[in-house]
Coordinates of C-alpha atoms and ligand atoms in Angstrom, one line a residue:
M1 CA 227.0 98.2 17.3
K2 CA 229.9 95.8 17.7
G3 CA 230.0 93.4 20.5
M4 CA 231.1 89.9 21.4
A5 CA 229.1 88.4 18.5
N6 CA 232.1 88.9 16.3
G7 CA 231.4 87.2 13.0
M8 CA 228.2 85.6 14.2
I9 CA 225.3 85.4 11.9
E10 CA 221.8 84.9 13.2
V11 CA 218.6 85.1 11.2
D12 CA 215.3 85.0 13.0
S13 CA 212.0 84.4 11.2
L14 CA 213.0 86.6 8.2
T15 CA 210.2 87.3 5.8
K16 CA 210.5 89.2 2.5
Q17 CA 207.8 89.7 0.0
R18 CA 207.9 90.7 -3.6
A19 CA 204.7 91.7 -5.5
G20 CA 202.7 90.5 -2.5
R21 CA 204.3 87.0 -2.6
P22 CA 206.8 85.8 0.0
V23 CA 210.2 85.1 -1.5
L24 CA 211.6 84.5 2.0
D25 CA 209.1 82.9 4.4
A26 CA 210.1 82.8 8.1
V27 CA 213.7 81.9 7.4
S28 CA 215.7 81.2 10.6
L29 CA 219.4 80.3 10.7
R30 CA 221.3 79.3 13.8
G31 CA 224.5 77.5 14.4
T32 CA 226.4 79.8 12.1
E33 CA 228.6 81.4 14.7
A34 CA 231.7 81.3 12.5
G35 CA 233.1 79.3 9.7
V36 CA 231.6 78.6 6.3
T37 CA 227.8 78.5 5.7
V38 CA 226.9 77.2 2.3
L39 CA 223.4 78.0 0.9
V40 CA 222.0 75.6 -1.7
G41 CA 218.6 75.3 -3.3
A42 CA 216.9 75.4 -6.7
S43 CA 216.8 78.5 -8.9
G44 CA 214.3 81.0 -7.5
S45 CA 214.4 79.5 -3.9
G46 CA 215.6 82.8 -2.5
K47 CA 219.3 82.3 -2.0
S48 CA 220.4 85.6 -3.5
T49 CA 217.6 87.4 -1.8
L50 CA 218.8 86.0 1.6
L51 CA 222.4 87.0 0.9
R52 CA 221.3 90.5 -0.1
C53 CA 219.3 90.9 3.1
L54 CA 222.4 89.9 5.1
N55 CA 224.2 92.9 3.4
G56 CA 221.4 95.4 3.8
L57 CA 220.8 95.4 0.0
E58 CA 217.2 94.4 0.5
I59 CA 214.5 95.7 2.8
F60 CA 212.6 92.9 4.5
E61 CA 209.1 93.0 6.1
G62 CA 209.5 90.7 9.1
G63 CA 212.0 89.1 11.4
S64 CA 215.5 90.3 12.2
I65 CA 219.2 89.7 11.3
T66 CA 222.2 89.9 13.5
I67 CA 225.5 89.8 11.5
A68 CA 229.0 90.7 12.7
G69 CA 227.5 92.5 15.7
H70 CA 225.0 94.6 13.7
R71 CA 221.3 94.2 14.2
L72 CA 219.1 94.7 11.1
A73 CA 215.4 95.2 11.7
A74 CA 212.4 94.9 9.4
G75 CA 211.5 98.0 7.4
G76 CA 215.1 99.0 6.5
Q77 CA 218.1 100.5 8.2
S78 CA 219.4 104.0 8.6
T79 CA 222.3 105.1 6.4
P80 CA 224.8 105.1 9.3
V81 CA 223.8 101.5 10.2
L82 CA 224.2 100.5 6.5
D83 CA 227.6 102.2 6.2
D84 CA 228.8 100.4 9.4
L85 CA 227.4 97.1 8.2
R86 CA 229.0 97.2 4.8
R87 CA 232.4 97.9 6.3
D88 CA 232.1 94.6 8.2
V89 CA 230.3 92.5 5.6
G90 CA 231.9 92.1 2.1
M91 CA 230.2 90.7 -0.9
V92 CA 231.4 89.1 -4.1
F93 CA 228.9 88.6 -7.0
Q94 CA 228.7 86.3 -10.0
Q95 CA 229.6 89.2 -12.2
F96 CA 232.8 90.7 -10.9
N97 CA 231.8 94.4 -11.4
L98 CA 235.3 95.7 -11.3
F99 CA 235.9 99.3 -12.2
P100 CA 237.1 99.1 -15.9
H101 CA 238.9 102.4 -15.9
L102 CA 241.1 101.6 -12.9
S103 CA 244.0 99.2 -12.7
V104 CA 243.8 96.0 -10.7
L105 CA 245.8 97.6 -7.9
E106 CA 243.6 100.7 -7.9
N107 CA 240.4 98.6 -7.8
V108 CA 241.7 96.9 -4.6
M109 CA 242.9 100.2 -3.0
L110 CA 239.7 102.2 -3.7
A111 CA 237.3 101.3 -0.8
P112 CA 240.0 101.6 1.9
R113 CA 240.9 105.0 0.5
V114 CA 237.4 106.3 0.0
V115 CA 235.4 104.6 2.8
S116 CA 238.1 104.2 5.5
K117 CA 240.2 107.2 4.5
L118 CA 243.3 105.0 4.7
P119 CA 246.5 106.8 3.8
V120 CA 247.6 106.0 0.2
E121 CA 250.7 104.1 1.2
E122 CA 248.9 101.9 3.7
A123 CA 246.1 101.2 1.1
R124 CA 248.7 100.3 -1.5
S125 CA 250.6 97.9 0.8
R126 CA 247.4 96.3 1.9
A127 CA 246.4 95.9 -1.8
V128 CA 249.8 94.5 -2.8
D129 CA 249.6 91.9 0.0
L130 CA 246.1 90.9 -1.1
L131 CA 247.0 90.6 -4.7
D132 CA 249.8 88.3 -3.7
R133 CA 247.4 86.2 -1.6
V134 CA 245.1 85.7 -4.6
G135 CA 248.1 85.0 -6.9
L136 CA 247.9 88.1 -9.0
S137 CA 250.9 90.2 -8.0
S138 CA 252.1 90.5 -11.6
F139 CA 248.8 91.9 -12.8
A140 CA 248.7 94.9 -10.4
A141 CA 249.1 97.5 -13.2
A142 CA 246.7 95.8 -15.7
R143 CA 243.2 96.8 -16.5
P144 CA 240.5 94.3 -15.5
A145 CA 239.4 93.7 -19.1
T146 CA 242.8 92.2 -20.0
L147 CA 242.4 89.5 -17.3
S148 CA 240.5 86.1 -17.5
G149 CA 237.2 85.7 -15.8
G150 CA 238.8 83.7 -13.0
Q151 CA 241.5 86.3 -12.5
Q152 CA 238.9 89.1 -12.5
Q153 CA 236.9 87.2 -9.8
R154 CA 240.1 86.9 -7.7
V155 CA 240.6 90.6 -8.0
A156 CA 237.0 91.1 -6.9
I157 CA 237.7 88.9 -3.8
A158 CA 240.9 90.9 -3.0
R159 CA 238.9 94.1 -3.4
A160 CA 236.2 92.9 -0.9
L161 CA 238.9 91.6 1.5
A162 CA 240.6 95.0 1.4
M163 CA 238.0 96.3 3.9
R164 CA 239.0 93.5 6.3
P165 CA 235.3 92.4 6.6
R166 CA 234.3 90.1 9.5
V167 CA 232.0 88.3 7.1
M168 CA 232.3 87.6 3.4
L169 CA 229.3 86.8 1.3
F170 CA 229.7 85.0 -2.1
D171 CA 226.8 84.7 -4.5
E172 CA 227.6 81.9 -7.0
P173 CA 231.2 83.2 -7.4
T174 CA 232.1 80.6 -10.0
S175 CA 229.0 80.1 -12.1
A176 CA 230.2 82.4 -14.9
L177 CA 233.5 80.5 -15.1
D178 CA 234.9 77.5 -16.9
P179 CA 236.1 74.5 -14.8
T180 CA 239.8 75.6 -14.7
M181 CA 239.0 79.2 -13.6
T182 CA 236.4 77.8 -11.2
S183 CA 239.0 75.7 -9.4
E184 CA 241.5 78.6 -9.1
V185 CA 238.8 80.8 -7.5
L186 CA 237.5 78.0 -5.2
E187 CA 241.1 77.4 -4.0
V188 CA 241.3 81.1 -3.0
I189 CA 237.9 80.7 -1.1
V190 CA 239.0 77.5 0.6
D191 CA 242.3 79.2 1.7
L192 CA 240.2 82.0 3.2
A193 CA 238.1 79.5 5.0
K194 CA 241.2 77.7 6.4
G195 CA 242.4 81.1 7.6
G196 CA 239.3 81.4 9.7
Q197 CA 237.3 83.9 7.5
T198 CA 233.6 83.7 8.3
M199 CA 231.6 83.5 5.1
V200 CA 228.3 82.6 3.5
V201 CA 228.6 81.0 0.1
V202 CA 225.8 80.4 -2.4
T203 CA 227.0 77.6 -4.7
H204 CA 225.8 74.6 -6.6
D205 CA 229.3 73.1 -6.2
H206 CA 228.7 70.2 -3.7
G207 CA 232.4 69.3 -3.9
F208 CA 233.3 72.7 -2.6
A209 CA 230.6 72.5 0.1
K210 CA 231.9 69.1 1.3
R211 CA 235.4 70.5 1.5
A212 CA 234.7 73.8 3.1
A213 CA 231.3 74.1 4.7
T214 CA 230.8 74.0 8.4
W215 CA 227.0 74.3 7.9
V216 CA 224.8 73.8 4.9
V217 CA 221.4 75.4 4.5
E218 CA 218.9 74.3 1.8
L219 CA 216.2 76.6 0.7
A220 CA 213.1 75.7 -1.3
A221 CA 210.5 78.3 -2.3
G222 CA 211.7 80.8 0.3
R223 CA 211.8 78.4 3.2
V224 CA 214.6 76.5 5.0
V225 CA 213.9 72.9 4.2
R226 CA 217.1 71.4 5.7
Q227 CA 220.2 72.5 7.6
G228 CA 223.1 70.6 9.0
T229 CA 226.6 69.5 8.1
A230 CA 227.5 68.8 4.5
T231 CA 227.2 65.1 4.9
E232 CA 223.8 65.4 6.6
V233 CA 222.3 67.7 3.9
L234 CA 224.0 66.9 0.6
P235 CA 223.6 63.8 -1.4
Ligands
ATP1 N1 214.1 92.1 -8.9 C1 213.1 91.2 -8.7 N2 211.8 91.5 -8.9 C2 210.8 90.6 -8.7 N3 211.0 89.4 -8.3 C3 212.3 89.0 -8.1 C4 213.4 89.9 -8.3 N4 214.5 89.2 -8.0 C5 214.1 87.9 -7.6 N5 212.8 87.8 -7.7 C6 212.0 86.6 -7.3 O1 212.3 86.3 -6.0 C7 212.5 84.8 -5.9 C8 213.8 84.5 -5.3 O2 214.8 84.9 -6.2 P1 216.4 84.7 -5.9 O3 217.1 85.5 -6.9 O4 216.6 85.1 -4.5 O5 216.6 83.2 -6.1 P2 217.9 82.3 -6.1 O6 217.7 81.1 -5.2 O7 219.1 83.2 -5.9 O8 217.9 81.8 -7.6 P3 219.1 81.5 -8.7 O9 219.7 80.1 -8.3 O10 218.4 81.4 -10.0 O11 220.1 82.6 -8.5 C9 212.2 84.3 -7.2 O12 210.9 83.9 -7.3 C10 212.5 85.4 -8.2 O13 211.7 85.3 -9.3
MG2 MG1 220.7 83.7 -7.1

């Protein structure tokens, strides 16, 4: 269901257990209507799990999520709901997971072709524009393995953007990268933020959070311990 809540993210009392132990414990997020929400917290605090719940990759036992007009209930979603959700919510992981046998351009064209049945010329021109936007026009014909980690991550971002998602989720997008590659990827994400893309970013990069975050949420042991602006929450 799509409505006025375009891009809005609301999490109400979300509870998720693993092996009988809560890994998310009554997590509620508000004030994330649009803009850039940054999730911080120690290793194991539940950041990735929360992000995966937002994309329907995890089943949760309690509470509910509304994201980009889709309502996710406890106990799992039907396949049509998940298909709809994933058209509107893109995700970028720490490991880029590009298709190694496809060119960079083909990687970016694939989901619009297969999922949205976009005609090949439209998918191609959309992919060309996106590769330009992430500064990789000259790599369109290359295989992913011939690119640096930072370049591969920018392809992964272009690939997610190709579905024109209302919300983008990033799970530590730079933690596998060296400082130079980190900054080239963060520049792309900051540009997206400036362009008005709603996103949730898990990162340990407080510099990025201070530049780009409209809202910062700190998790500890599966609970929200603080949320507010970057200056309120971060040291
Ligand atoms: N596949 C799994 N099976 C069992 N437990 C898991 C699994 N994945 C994560 N956990 C547990 O769930 C909790 C939350 O993990 P999660 O990966 O969400 O944390 P995180 O904040 O993303 O940590 P990190 O900063 O290390 O990525 C941890 O206690 C973790 O051990
Ligand atoms: Mg994680």
